[in-house]
PDB file of C-alpha atoms in Angstrom:
ATOM      1  CA  MET T   1       0.000   0.000   0.000  1.00  0.00           C
ATOM      2  CA  GLY T   2       1.386   3.436  -1.000  1.00  0.00           C
ATOM      3  CA  PHE T   3       1.706   6.326   1.430  1.00  0.00           C
ATOM      4  CA  GLY T   4      -1.339   8.097  -0.070  1.00  0.00           C
ATOM      5  CA  SER T   5      -3.602   5.049   0.254  1.00  0.00           C
ATOM      6  CA  ALA T   6      -2.402   4.483   3.839  1.00  0.00           C
ATOM      7  CA  LEU T   7      -3.268   8.070   4.795  1.00  0.00           C
ATOM      8  CA  LYS T   8      -6.695   7.927   3.164  1.00  0.00           C
ATOM      9  CA  GLN T   9      -7.578   4.550   4.680  1.00  0.00           C
ATOM     10  CA  ALA T  10      -6.568   5.665   8.186  1.00  0.00           C
ATOM     11  CA  ARG T  11      -8.596   8.893   7.844  1.00  0.00           C
ATOM     12  CA  GLU T  12     -11.725   7.092   6.624  1.00  0.00           C
ATOM     13  CA  ALA T  13     -11.358   4.418   9.311  1.00  0.00           C
ATOM     14  CA  GLN T  14     -11.451   7.177  11.934  1.00  0.00           C
ATOM     15  CA  GLY T  15     -14.560   8.695  10.339  1.00  0.00           C
ATOM     16  CA  ARG T  16     -12.862  12.067   9.834  1.00  0.00           C
ATOM     17  CA  THR T  17     -13.114  14.458   6.894  1.00  0.00           C
ATOM     18  CA  VAL T  18     -10.346  16.294   5.064  1.00  0.00           C
ATOM     19  CA  GLN T  19     -11.723  19.582   6.411  1.00  0.00           C
ATOM     20  CA  GLU T  20     -11.414  18.366  10.029  1.00  0.00           C
ATOM     21  CA  LEU T  21      -7.811  17.266   9.478  1.00  0.00           C
ATOM     22  CA  ALA T  22      -6.959  20.516   7.684  1.00  0.00           C
ATOM     23  CA  LEU T  23      -8.185  22.354  10.783  1.00  0.00           C
ATOM     24  CA  ALA T  24      -6.227  20.074  13.143  1.00  0.00           C
ATOM     25  CA  THR T  25      -2.918  20.080  11.180  1.00  0.00           C
ATOM     26  CA  LYS T  26      -3.040  23.698   9.878  1.00  0.00           C
ATOM     27  CA  ILE T  27      -2.407  22.317   6.353  1.00  0.00           C
ATOM     28  CA  ARG T  28      -4.490  23.316   3.315  1.00  0.00           C
ATOM     29  CA  GLY T  29      -7.174  20.793   2.432  1.00  0.00           C
ATOM     30  CA  ASP T  30      -6.147  20.616  -1.256  1.00  0.00           C
ATOM     31  CA  TYR T  31      -2.614  19.660  -0.174  1.00  0.00           C
ATOM     32  CA  LEU T  32      -4.005  16.829   2.006  1.00  0.00           C
ATOM     33  CA  ARG T  33      -6.095  15.527  -0.913  1.00  0.00           C
ATOM     34  CA  ALA T  34      -3.079  15.730  -3.232  1.00  0.00           C
ATOM     35  CA  LEU T  35      -1.038  13.700  -0.718  1.00  0.00           C
ATOM     36  CA  GLU T  36      -3.723  11.010  -0.536  1.00  0.00           C
ATOM     37  CA  ASP T  37      -4.096  10.861  -4.352  1.00  0.00           C
ATOM     38  CA  GLY T  38      -0.371  11.112  -5.159  1.00  0.00           C
ATOM     39  CA  GLN T  39      -0.860  14.250  -7.314  1.00  0.00           C
ATOM     40  CA  PHE T  40       2.668  15.610  -7.024  1.00  0.00           C
ATOM     41  CA  HIS T  41       2.084  18.431  -9.520  1.00  0.00           C
ATOM     42  CA  LEU T  42      -0.357  20.051  -7.061  1.00  0.00           C
ATOM     43  CA  LEU T  43       2.135  20.055  -4.157  1.00  0.00           C
ATOM     44  CA  PRO T  44       4.794  22.657  -3.221  1.00  0.00           C
ATOM     45  CA  GLU T  45       8.556  22.040  -2.864  1.00  0.00           C
ATOM     46  CA  ARG T  46       9.743  18.695  -1.548  1.00  0.00           C
ATOM     47  CA  PRO T  47      10.874  19.921   1.948  1.00  0.00           C
ATOM     48  CA  PHE T  48       7.427  21.352   2.649  1.00  0.00           C
ATOM     49  CA  VAL T  49       5.675  18.210   1.338  1.00  0.00           C
ATOM     50  CA  ARG T  50       7.778  15.937   3.582  1.00  0.00           C
ATOM     51  CA  SER T  51       6.930  18.142   6.573  1.00  0.00           C
ATOM     52  CA  TYR T  52       3.208  18.038   5.675  1.00  0.00           C
ATOM     53  CA  LEU T  53       3.330  14.242   5.277  1.00  0.00           C
ATOM     54  CA  GLN T  54       5.001  13.780   8.651  1.00  0.00           C
ATOM     55  CA  ARG T  55       2.483  16.078  10.390  1.00  0.00           C
ATOM     56  CA  TYR T  56      -0.470  14.368   8.654  1.00  0.00           C
ATOM     57  CA  ALA T  57       0.773  10.888   9.717  1.00  0.00           C
ATOM     58  CA  ARG T  58       1.223  12.049  13.320  1.00  0.00           C
ATOM     59  CA  GLU T  59      -2.352  13.404  13.364  1.00  0.00           C
ATOM     60  CA  LEU T  60      -3.676   9.989  12.193  1.00  0.00           C
ATOM     61  CA  VAL T  61      -1.494   8.130  14.761  1.00  0.00           C
ATOM     62  CA  LEU T  62       0.598   6.485  12.019  1.00  0.00           C
ATOM     63  CA  ASP T  63       4.323   5.759  11.807  1.00  0.00           C
ATOM     64  CA  ALA T  64       5.698   8.474   9.492  1.00  0.00           C
ATOM     65  CA  ALA T  65       9.027   6.780   8.653  1.00  0.00           C
ATOM     66  CA  PRO T  66       7.745   4.179   6.113  1.00  0.00           C
ATOM     67  CA  LEU T  67       5.404   6.764   4.590  1.00  0.00           C
ATOM     68  CA  LEU T  68       8.271   9.214   4.054  1.00  0.00           C
ATOM     69  CA  ALA T  69      10.410   6.443   2.529  1.00  0.00           C
ATOM     70  CA  ASP T  70       7.615   5.505   0.112  1.00  0.00           C
ATOM     71  CA  PHE T  71       7.105   9.193  -0.766  1.00  0.00           C
ATOM     72  CA  ASP T  72      10.819   9.581  -1.579  1.00  0.00           C
ATOM     73  CA  ARG T  73      10.624   6.544  -3.887  1.00  0.00           C
ATOM     74  CA  GLN T  74       7.525   7.746  -5.737  1.00  0.00           C
ATOM     75  CA  ALA T  75       7.890  11.523  -5.821  1.00  0.00           C
ATOM     76  CA  PRO T  76       9.628  12.957  -8.907  1.00  0.00           C
ATOM     77  CA  ALA T  77      12.634  15.211  -8.503  1.00  0.00           C
ATOM     78  CA  ILE T  78      11.571  18.720  -7.478  1.00  0.00           C
ATOM     79  CA  ASN T  79      13.504  21.847  -8.441  1.00  0.00           C
ATOM     80  CA  ARG T  80      16.310  19.946 -10.195  1.00  0.00           C
ATOM     81  CA  PRO T  81      18.349  22.419 -12.260  1.00  0.00           C
ATOM     82  CA  GLU T  82      18.865  21.720 -15.908  1.00  0.00           C
ATOM     83  CA  ARG T  83      22.354  20.991 -17.130  1.00  0.00           C
ATOM     84  CA  PRO T  84      24.122  23.837 -18.863  1.00  0.00           C
ATOM     85  CA  PRO T  85      24.034  23.470 -22.648  1.00  0.00           C
ATOM     86  CA  VAL T  86      27.013  21.742 -24.216  1.00  0.00           C
ATOM     87  CA  LEU T  87      29.123  24.150 -26.215  1.00  0.00           C
ATOM     88  CA  ALA T  88      29.415  23.425 -29.902  1.00  0.00           C
ATOM     89  CA  GLN T  89      32.596  21.531 -30.668  1.00  0.00           C
ATOM     90  CA  ARG T  90      35.006  23.244 -32.981  1.00  0.00           C
ATOM     91  CA  ARG T  91      38.700  23.209 -33.466  1.00  0.00           C
ATOM     92  CA  PRO T  92      39.658  26.457 -31.778  1.00  0.00           C
ATOM     93  CA  SER T  93      43.134  27.750 -31.332  1.00  0.00           C
ATOM     94  CA  PRO T  94      45.064  26.550 -28.244  1.00  0.00           C
ATOM     95  CA  VAL T  95      44.406  29.827 -26.441  1.00  0.00           C
ATOM     96  CA  ARG T  96      40.699  29.701 -27.248  1.00  0.00           C
ATOM     97  CA  ARG T  97      40.603  26.037 -26.363  1.00  0.00           C
ATOM     98  CA  TRP T  98      41.968  26.675 -22.850  1.00  0.00           C
ATOM     99  CA  ALA T  99      39.568  29.604 -22.439  1.00  0.00           C
ATOM    100  CA  LEU T 100      36.638  27.323 -23.349  1.00  0.00           C
ATOM    101  CA  ILE T 101      37.891  24.660 -20.953  1.00  0.00           C
ATOM    102  CA  GLY T 102      38.035  27.252 -18.182  1.00  0.00           C
ATOM    103  CA  LEU T 103      34.534  28.487 -18.942  1.00  0.00           C
ATOM    104  CA  ALA T 104      33.202  24.911 -19.058  1.00  0.00           C
ATOM    105  CA  GLY T 105      34.834  24.136 -15.705  1.00  0.00           C
ATOM    106  CA  ALA T 106      33.364  27.251 -14.138  1.00  0.00           C
ATOM    107  CA  ALA T 107      29.923  26.368 -15.519  1.00  0.00           C
ATOM    108  CA  LEU T 108      30.193  22.804 -14.183  1.00  0.00           C
ATOM    109  CA  LEU T 109      31.276  24.097 -10.769  1.00  0.00           C
ATOM    110  CA  ALA T 110      28.395  26.569 -10.662  1.00  0.00           C
ATOM    111  CA  GLY T 111      25.967  23.867 -11.782  1.00  0.00           C
ATOM    112  CA  GLY T 112      27.280  21.477  -9.122  1.00  0.00           C
ATOM    113  CA  VAL T 113      26.877  24.068  -6.363  1.00  0.00           C
ATOM    114  CA  THR T 114      23.357  24.888  -7.558  1.00  0.00           C
ATOM    115  CA  ALA T 115      22.426  21.202  -7.757  1.00  0.00           C
ATOM    116  CA  TYR T 116      23.796  20.575  -4.261  1.00  0.00           C
ATOM    117  CA  LEU T 117      21.824  23.478  -2.808  1.00  0.00           C
ATOM    118  CA  ALA T 118      18.641  22.405  -4.621  1.00  0.00           C
ATOM    119  CA  LEU T 119      18.858  18.631  -4.043  1.00  0.00           C
ATOM    120  CA  ARG T 120      20.442  18.324  -0.603  1.00  0.00           C
ATOM    121  CA  PRO T 121      18.136  16.864   2.079  1.00  0.00           C
ATOM    122  CA  ALA T 122      16.236  19.465   4.050  1.00  0.00           C
ATOM    123  CA  PRO T 123      16.452  18.360   7.687  1.00  0.00           C
ATOM    124  CA  THR T 124      16.076  21.938   8.829  1.00  0.00           C
ATOM    125  CA  VAL T 125      12.354  21.822   8.138  1.00  0.00           C
ATOM    126  CA  THR T 126      11.727  18.939  10.540  1.00  0.00           C
ATOM    127  CA  VAL T 127      14.655  19.301  12.960  1.00  0.00           C
ATOM    128  CA  THR T 128      15.222  22.986  13.610  1.00  0.00           C
ATOM    129  CA  ALA T 129      11.609  24.072  13.206  1.00  0.00           C
ATOM    130  CA  PRO T 130       9.675  24.377  16.494  1.00  0.00           C
ATOM    131  CA  PRO T 131       8.284  20.926  17.357  1.00  0.00           C
ATOM    132  CA  GLN T 132       4.571  20.486  16.994  1.00  0.00           C
ATOM    133  CA  PRO T 133       2.731  19.700  20.247  1.00  0.00           C
ATOM    134  CA  ALA T 134       1.851  16.054  19.641  1.00  0.00           C
ATOM    135  CA  VAL T 135      -0.903  15.813  22.240  1.00  0.00           C
ATOM    136  CA  GLN T 136      -2.774  18.909  21.109  1.00  0.00           C
ATOM    137  CA  THR T 137      -2.650  18.112  17.391  1.00  0.00           C
ATOM    138  CA  SER T 138      -3.221  14.373  17.507  1.00  0.00           C
ATOM    139  CA  VAL T 139      -6.174  14.143  19.940  1.00  0.00           C
ATOM    140  CA  LEU T 140      -9.607  15.500  19.063  1.00  0.00           C
ATOM    141  CA  VAL T 141     -12.600  15.632  21.370  1.00  0.00           C
ATOM    142  CA  ARG T 142     -16.226  16.421  20.535  1.00  0.00           C
ATOM    143  CA  LEU T 143     -18.001  19.436  22.000  1.00  0.00           C
ATOM    144  CA  THR T 144     -21.809  19.633  22.126  1.00  0.00           C
ATOM    145  CA  VAL T 145     -23.455  22.825  23.388  1.00  0.00           C
ATOM    146  CA  SER T 146     -27.176  23.520  23.775  1.00  0.00           C
ATOM    147  CA  SER T 147     -28.847  26.536  25.353  1.00  0.00           C
ATOM    148  CA  VAL T 148     -32.044  27.808  26.923  1.00  0.00           C
ATOM    149  CA  PRO T 149     -33.292  29.604  24.903  1.00  0.00           C
ATOM    150  CA  SER T 150     -32.039  27.896  21.752  1.00  0.00           C
ATOM    151  CA  GLY T 151     -30.227  29.852  19.033  1.00  0.00           C
ATOM    152  CA  ALA T 152     -27.578  31.446  21.264  1.00  0.00           C
ATOM    153  CA  ARG T 153     -24.164  32.173  19.742  1.00  0.00           C
ATOM    154  CA  VAL T 154     -21.297  29.954  20.950  1.00  0.00           C
ATOM    155  CA  TYR T 155     -17.629  31.062  21.072  1.00  0.00           C
ATOM    156  CA  LEU T 156     -14.680  28.900  22.148  1.00  0.00           C
ATOM    157  CA  ASP T 157     -11.486  30.863  22.788  1.00  0.00           C
ATOM    158  CA  ASN T 158     -13.044  33.680  20.668  1.00  0.00           C
ATOM    159  CA  ARG T 159     -13.722  31.248  17.808  1.00  0.00           C
ATOM    160  CA  ASP T 160     -17.306  31.377  16.517  1.00  0.00           C
ATOM    161  CA  LEU T 161     -18.796  27.844  16.559  1.00  0.00           C
ATOM    162  CA  GLY T 162     -22.238  29.017  15.372  1.00  0.00           C
ATOM    163  CA  PRO T 163     -25.685  29.086  16.993  1.00  0.00           C
ATOM    164  CA  THR T 164     -26.976  26.425  19.359  1.00  0.00           C
ATOM    165  CA  PRO T 165     -27.439  23.560  19.224  1.00  0.00           C
ATOM    166  CA  VAL T 166     -23.783  22.831  18.367  1.00  0.00           C
ATOM    167  CA  ARG T 167     -23.464  19.058  17.993  1.00  0.00           C
ATOM    168  CA  SER T 168     -20.212  17.037  18.194  1.00  0.00           C
ATOM    169  CA  PHE T 169     -17.953  19.884  17.039  1.00  0.00           C
ATOM    170  CA  PRO T 170     -14.326  18.592  16.747  1.00  0.00           C
ATOM    171  CA  VAL T 171     -11.841  20.586  18.842  1.00  0.00           C
ATOM    172  CA  GLN T 172      -8.279  19.976  20.011  1.00  0.00           C
ATOM    173  CA  ALA T 173      -8.013  18.448  23.472  1.00  0.00           C
ATOM    174  CA  ARG T 174      -6.645  20.861  26.079  1.00  0.00           C
ATOM    175  CA  GLU T 175      -6.739  21.426  29.818  1.00  0.00           C
ATOM    176  CA  ARG T 176      -8.475  24.825  29.723  1.00  0.00           C
ATOM    177  CA  ALA T 177     -10.605  26.711  27.215  1.00  0.00           C
ATOM    178  CA  GLN T 178     -12.837  29.800  27.471  1.00  0.00           C
ATOM    179  CA  LEU T 179     -16.496  29.162  26.577  1.00  0.00           C
ATOM    180  CA  ARG T 180     -18.785  32.115  25.829  1.00  0.00           C
ATOM    181  CA  VAL T 181     -22.533  31.852  25.037  1.00  0.00           C
ATOM    182  CA  GLU T 182     -24.487  34.991  24.082  1.00  0.00           C
ATOM    183  CA  TYR T 183     -28.133  35.722  23.268  1.00  0.00           C
ATOM    184  CA  THR T 184     -29.747  39.125  22.748  1.00  0.00           C
ATOM    185  CA  GLY T 185     -31.645  40.211  25.865  1.00  0.00           C
ATOM    186  CA  ARG T 186     -30.016  37.539  28.054  1.00  0.00           C
ATOM    187  CA  ALA T 187     -27.105  37.648  30.473  1.00  0.00           C
ATOM    188  CA  PRO T 188     -24.052  36.200  28.641  1.00  0.00           C
ATOM    189  CA  LEU T 189     -22.285  33.128  30.012  1.00  0.00           C
ATOM    190  CA  LYS T 190     -18.480  33.138  30.283  1.00  0.00           C
ATOM    191  CA  GLU T 191     -16.828  30.138  31.881  1.00  0.00           C
ATOM    192  CA  ALA T 192     -13.543  28.177  31.685  1.00  0.00           C
ATOM    193  CA  VAL T 193     -14.059  24.526  30.714  1.00  0.00           C
ATOM    194  CA  THR T 194     -11.797  21.474  30.563  1.00  0.00           C
ATOM    195  CA  LEU T 195     -11.619  19.735  27.159  1.00  0.00           C
ATOM    196  CA  THR T 196      -9.540  16.649  27.898  1.00  0.00           C
ATOM    197  CA  ARG T 197     -12.607  14.542  26.940  1.00  0.00           C
ATOM    198  CA  SER T 198     -15.775  14.985  24.904  1.00  0.00           C
ATOM    199  CA  ARG T 199     -18.316  17.260  26.622  1.00  0.00           C
ATOM    200  CA  ASN T 200     -22.077  17.798  26.369  1.00  0.00           C
ATOM    201  CA  LEU T 201     -22.898  21.190  27.920  1.00  0.00           C
ATOM    202  CA  ARG T 202     -26.108  23.199  28.331  1.00  0.00           C
ATOM    203  CA  ALA T 203     -26.126  26.945  29.004  1.00  0.00           C
ATOM    204  CA  THR T 204     -29.168  28.404  30.762  1.00  0.00           C
ATOM    205  CA  LEU T 205     -29.147  32.136  30.040  1.00  0.00           C
ATOM    206  CA  ALA T 206     -30.862  34.373  32.595  1.00  0.00           C
ATOM    207  CA  PRO T 207     -33.175  37.119  31.245  1.00  0.00           C
ATOM    208  CA  GLY T 208     -31.504  40.562  31.191  1.00  0.00           C
ATOM    209  CA  ASN T 209     -29.925  41.286  34.563  1.00  0.00           C
ATOM    210  CA  ALA T 210     -32.395  39.137  36.485  1.00  0.00           C
ATOM    211  CA  GLY T 211     -29.822  36.586  37.478  1.00  0.00           C
ATOM    212  CA  ARG T 212     -26.661  34.702  36.619  1.00  0.00           C
ATOM    213  CA  SER T 213     -26.458  32.381  33.621  1.00  0.00           C
ATOM    214  CA  THR T 214     -25.449  28.800  34.482  1.00  0.00           C
ATOM    215  CA  LEU T 215     -23.670  25.924  32.698  1.00  0.00           C
ATOM    216  CA  THR T 216     -24.694  22.293  33.148  1.00  0.00           C
ATOM    217  CA  ASP T 217     -22.589  19.254  32.135  1.00  0.00           C
ATOM    218  CA  LEU T 218     -25.078  16.790  30.642  1.00  0.00           C
ATOM    219  CA  SER T 219     -22.360  14.163  30.148  1.00  0.00           C
ATOM    220  CA  VAL T 220     -22.064  13.601  33.923  1.00  0.00           C
ATOM    221  CA  PRO T 221     -24.410  10.743  34.893  1.00  0.00           C
ATOM    222  CA  LYS T 222     -27.051  11.572  37.498  1.00  0.00           C
ATOM    223  CA  PRO T 223     -27.203   9.446  40.683  1.00  0.00           C
ATOM    224  CA  GLN T 224     -29.729   6.641  40.500  1.00  0.00           C
ATOM    225  CA  ALA T 225     -32.908   7.296  42.498  1.00  0.00           C
ATOM    226  CA  THR T 226     -33.046   3.626  43.600  1.00  0.00           C
ATOM    227  CA  ALA T 227     -29.459   3.546  44.886  1.00  0.00           C
ATOM    228  CA  GLN T 228     -30.585   3.741  48.551  1.00  0.00           C
ATOM    229  CA  ALA T 229     -33.280   1.067  48.216  1.00  0.00           C
ATOM    230  CA  ALA T 230     -30.727  -1.731  48.716  1.00  0.00           C
ATOM    231  CA  PRO T 231     -30.360  -1.564  52.554  1.00  0.00           C
ATOM    232  CA  PRO T 232     -34.071  -2.311  53.265  1.00  0.00           C
ATOM    233  CA  ALA T 233     -33.952  -5.287  50.917  1.00  0.00           C
ATOM    234  CA  ALA T 234     -30.903  -6.629  52.732  1.00  0.00           C
ATOM    235  CA  GLU T 235     -32.631  -6.193  56.075  1.00  0.00           C
ATOM    236  CA  ALA T 236     -35.628  -8.145  54.801  1.00  0.00           C
ATOM    237  CA  GLY T 237     -33.364 -11.094  54.084  1.00  0.00           C
ATOM    238  CA  ALA T 238     -33.226 -10.667  50.283  1.00  0.00           C
ATOM    239  CA  SER T 239     -30.051 -12.114  48.780  1.00  0.00           C
ATOM    240  CA  SER T 240     -27.827  -9.524  47.084  1.00  0.00           C
ATOM    241  CA  LYS T 241     -26.331 -10.737  43.811  1.00  0.00           C
ATOM    242  CA  PRO T 242     -22.920  -9.421  42.652  1.00  0.00           C
ATOM    243  CA  ALA T 243     -22.974  -6.988  39.739  1.00  0.00           C
ATOM    244  CA  PRO T 244     -22.610  -8.859  36.434  1.00  0.00           C
ATOM    245  CA  THR T 245     -19.235  -8.469  34.792  1.00  0.00           C
ATOM    246  CA  ALA T 246     -18.980  -7.163  31.255  1.00  0.00           C
ATOM    247  CA  ALA T 247     -19.113  -9.893  28.607  1.00  0.00           C
ATOM    248  CA  VAL T 248     -16.520  -8.103  26.454  1.00  0.00           C
ATOM    249  CA  THR T 249     -13.579  -6.300  28.075  1.00  0.00           C
ATOM    250  CA  VAL T 250     -11.447  -3.986  25.911  1.00  0.00           C
ATOM    251  CA  THR T 251      -7.990  -2.823  27.071  1.00  0.00           C
ATOM    252  CA  PHE T 252      -6.153  -0.038  25.216  1.00  0.00           C
ATOM    253  CA  SER T 253      -2.351  -0.447  25.362  1.00  0.00           C
ATOM    254  CA  GLY T 254      -1.737   2.564  23.100  1.00  0.00           C
ATOM    255  CA  ALA T 255      -3.426   5.334  21.094  1.00  0.00           C
ATOM    256  CA  SER T 256      -6.016   3.984  18.652  1.00  0.00           C
ATOM    257  CA  TRP T 257      -9.218   5.452  17.264  1.00  0.00           C
ATOM    258  CA  THR T 258     -12.014   2.996  18.120  1.00  0.00           C
ATOM    259  CA  ARG T 259     -15.775   2.810  17.518  1.00  0.00           C
ATOM    260  CA  VAL T 260     -18.046   0.303  19.333  1.00  0.00           C
ATOM    261  CA  THR T 261     -21.624  -0.366  18.184  1.00  0.00           C
ATOM    262  CA  ASP T 262     -24.203  -2.615  19.831  1.00  0.00           C
ATOM    263  CA  ALA T 263     -26.262  -5.373  18.223  1.00  0.00           C
ATOM    264  CA  GLN T 264     -28.774  -2.765  16.930  1.00  0.00           C
ATOM    265  CA  GLY T 265     -26.020  -0.719  15.236  1.00  0.00           C
ATOM    266  CA  ARG T 266     -26.070   2.117  17.787  1.00  0.00           C
ATOM    267  CA  VAL T 267     -22.744   3.732  18.684  1.00  0.00           C
ATOM    268  CA  VAL T 268     -21.979   3.066  22.368  1.00  0.00           C
ATOM    269  CA  PHE T 269     -18.414   4.412  22.305  1.00  0.00           C
ATOM    270  CA  GLU T 270     -16.186   6.377  19.912  1.00  0.00           C
ATOM    271  CA  GLY T 271     -12.864   8.090  20.536  1.00  0.00           C
ATOM    272  CA  ILE T 272      -9.116   7.695  21.175  1.00  0.00           C
ATOM    273  CA  PRO T 273      -8.721   6.531  24.816  1.00  0.00           C
ATOM    274  CA  ALA T 274      -5.481   7.024  26.714  1.00  0.00           C
ATOM    275  CA  ALA T 275      -3.109   4.075  27.089  1.00  0.00           C
ATOM    276  CA  GLY T 276      -4.175   1.845  29.989  1.00  0.00           C
ATOM    277  CA  THR T 277      -7.925   2.541  29.572  1.00  0.00           C
ATOM    278  CA  VAL T 278     -10.204  -0.476  30.170  1.00  0.00           C
ATOM    279  CA  LYS T 279     -13.832  -0.545  29.000  1.00  0.00           C
ATOM    280  CA  GLY T 280     -16.571  -3.189  29.270  1.00  0.00           C
ATOM    281  CA  PHE T 281     -19.421  -3.902  26.852  1.00  0.00           C
ATOM    282  CA  ALA T 282     -22.307  -6.344  26.492  1.00  0.00           C
ATOM    283  CA  SER T 283     -22.059  -9.343  24.196  1.00  0.00           C
ATOM    284  CA  GLY T 284     -22.828  -8.805  20.503  1.00  0.00           C
ATOM    285  CA  VAL T 285     -20.869  -5.559  20.047  1.00  0.00           C
ATOM    286  CA  THR T 286     -18.926  -4.725  16.868  1.00  0.00           C
ATOM    287  CA  ILE T 287     -15.505  -3.093  17.363  1.00  0.00           C
ATOM    288  CA  ARG T 288     -13.736  -1.141  14.609  1.00  0.00           C
ATOM    289  CA  THR T 289     -10.236   0.224  15.284  1.00  0.00           C
ATOM    290  CA  GLY T 290      -7.519   1.985  13.294  1.00  0.00           C
ATOM    291  CA  ASN T 291      -4.563   0.453  15.211  1.00  0.00           C
ATOM    292  CA  ALA T 292      -5.473  -3.165  15.935  1.00  0.00           C
ATOM    293  CA  ALA T 293      -2.322  -4.024  17.912  1.00  0.00           C
ATOM    294  CA  ALA T 294      -3.179  -1.438  20.586  1.00  0.00           C
ATOM    295  CA  VAL T 295      -6.665  -2.896  21.270  1.00  0.00           C
ATOM    296  CA  GLN T 296      -6.822  -6.123  23.304  1.00  0.00           C
ATOM    297  CA  VAL T 297     -10.173  -7.895  23.743  1.00  0.00           C
ATOM    298  CA  SER T 298     -11.217 -10.453  26.359  1.00  0.00           C
ATOM    299  CA  VAL T 299     -14.525 -12.341  26.009  1.00  0.00           C
ATOM    300  CA  ALA T 300     -16.213 -13.925  29.058  1.00  0.00           C
ATOM    301  CA  GLY T 301     -13.065 -13.564  31.177  1.00  0.00           C
ATOM    302  CA  ALA T 302     -10.773 -15.321  28.695  1.00  0.00           C
ATOM    303  CA  LYS T 303      -7.190 -14.171  28.120  1.00  0.00           C
ATOM    304  CA  ALA T 304      -7.089 -10.846  26.264  1.00  0.00           C
ATOM    305  CA  ALA T 305      -5.665 -10.870  22.725  1.00  0.00           C
ATOM    306  CA  PRO T 306      -4.885  -8.006  20.313  1.00  0.00           C
ATOM    307  CA  MET T 307      -7.291  -7.500  17.416  1.00  0.00           C
ATOM    308  CA  GLY T 308      -4.503  -7.392  14.801  1.00  0.00           C
ATOM    309  CA  GLN T 309      -1.220  -5.831  13.704  1.00  0.00           C
ATOM    310  CA  THR T 310       0.177  -2.334  14.305  1.00  0.00           C
ATOM    311  CA  GLY T 311      -1.549   0.253  12.089  1.00  0.00           C
ATOM    312  CA  GLN T 312      -4.058  -2.343  10.784  1.00  0.00           C
ATOM    313  CA  VAL T 313      -7.710  -1.302  10.442  1.00  0.00           C
ATOM    314  CA  VAL T 314      -9.875  -4.167  11.774  1.00  0.00           C
ATOM    315  CA  THR T 315     -13.612  -4.648  12.324  1.00  0.00           C
ATOM    316  CA  ARG T 316     -14.748  -7.646  14.441  1.00  0.00           C
ATOM    317  CA  ARG T 317     -17.854  -8.701  16.311  1.00  0.00           C
ATOM    318  CA  PHE T 318     -17.702 -10.151  19.818  1.00  0.00           C
TER     319      PHE T 318
END
């Protein structure tokens, strides 16, 4: 598989669009499409293309080294200078002959220097340039914002996300971000939020100056109303059964985009968990992952086994 096909397959396996990745990598969308399709004539100079390819691979949690090697094998020479024209051969006088030899030597030396400057590897682009923050560019979380009343304008770090409801908007994971929700005639809401995971927030905007607008995290589960009914049952002599263990246990040993759907096709989990995360699911789930070696599955308490090889996109039902 070529580097372009590997990039495209990894992106589609993660369910992400070119526009989302252009936003995350700060690379033009037409350059990303040209990389996936191998359209070298639409790309800039080689040093920039190699830097884009490395950043794109890091965003998709892929090993950039084999992709760069395949790019160097496939990509045509960029900015190679043409050879100086060969002087017409005559039988000049000895003086003229030595003058021509001197001119030819000077031209060859100049051409060699130019070729060296144009064709030498460009490590300065990837070595001396400021390193890209891997965590912030490679991990995306989803932000959902609703409001009362609906139609309020949502801003994240002064970036306009549009009117509510804003559903599953992809943003870079970070420890702190400034959320602002505004609606004409209502008290605006300004609050710092943590975006290390996907969030589902609801802003209740107070009318005018009648009160303070509030923010509710809908992704936090509410306590069960029947949680305190257990002690009376125990006192009455009812036998308490242990909580059933999950039929399918998934352990993440590394970064891997993963989607889990139940037997009815509904998505019960989607994201890139941190290494060491363990999740449990009911039997009959379908797991699709973009890095099969980092996802280990145990069924009914059996020994966990990886779903496949490193970088392999795998879909299996358990």
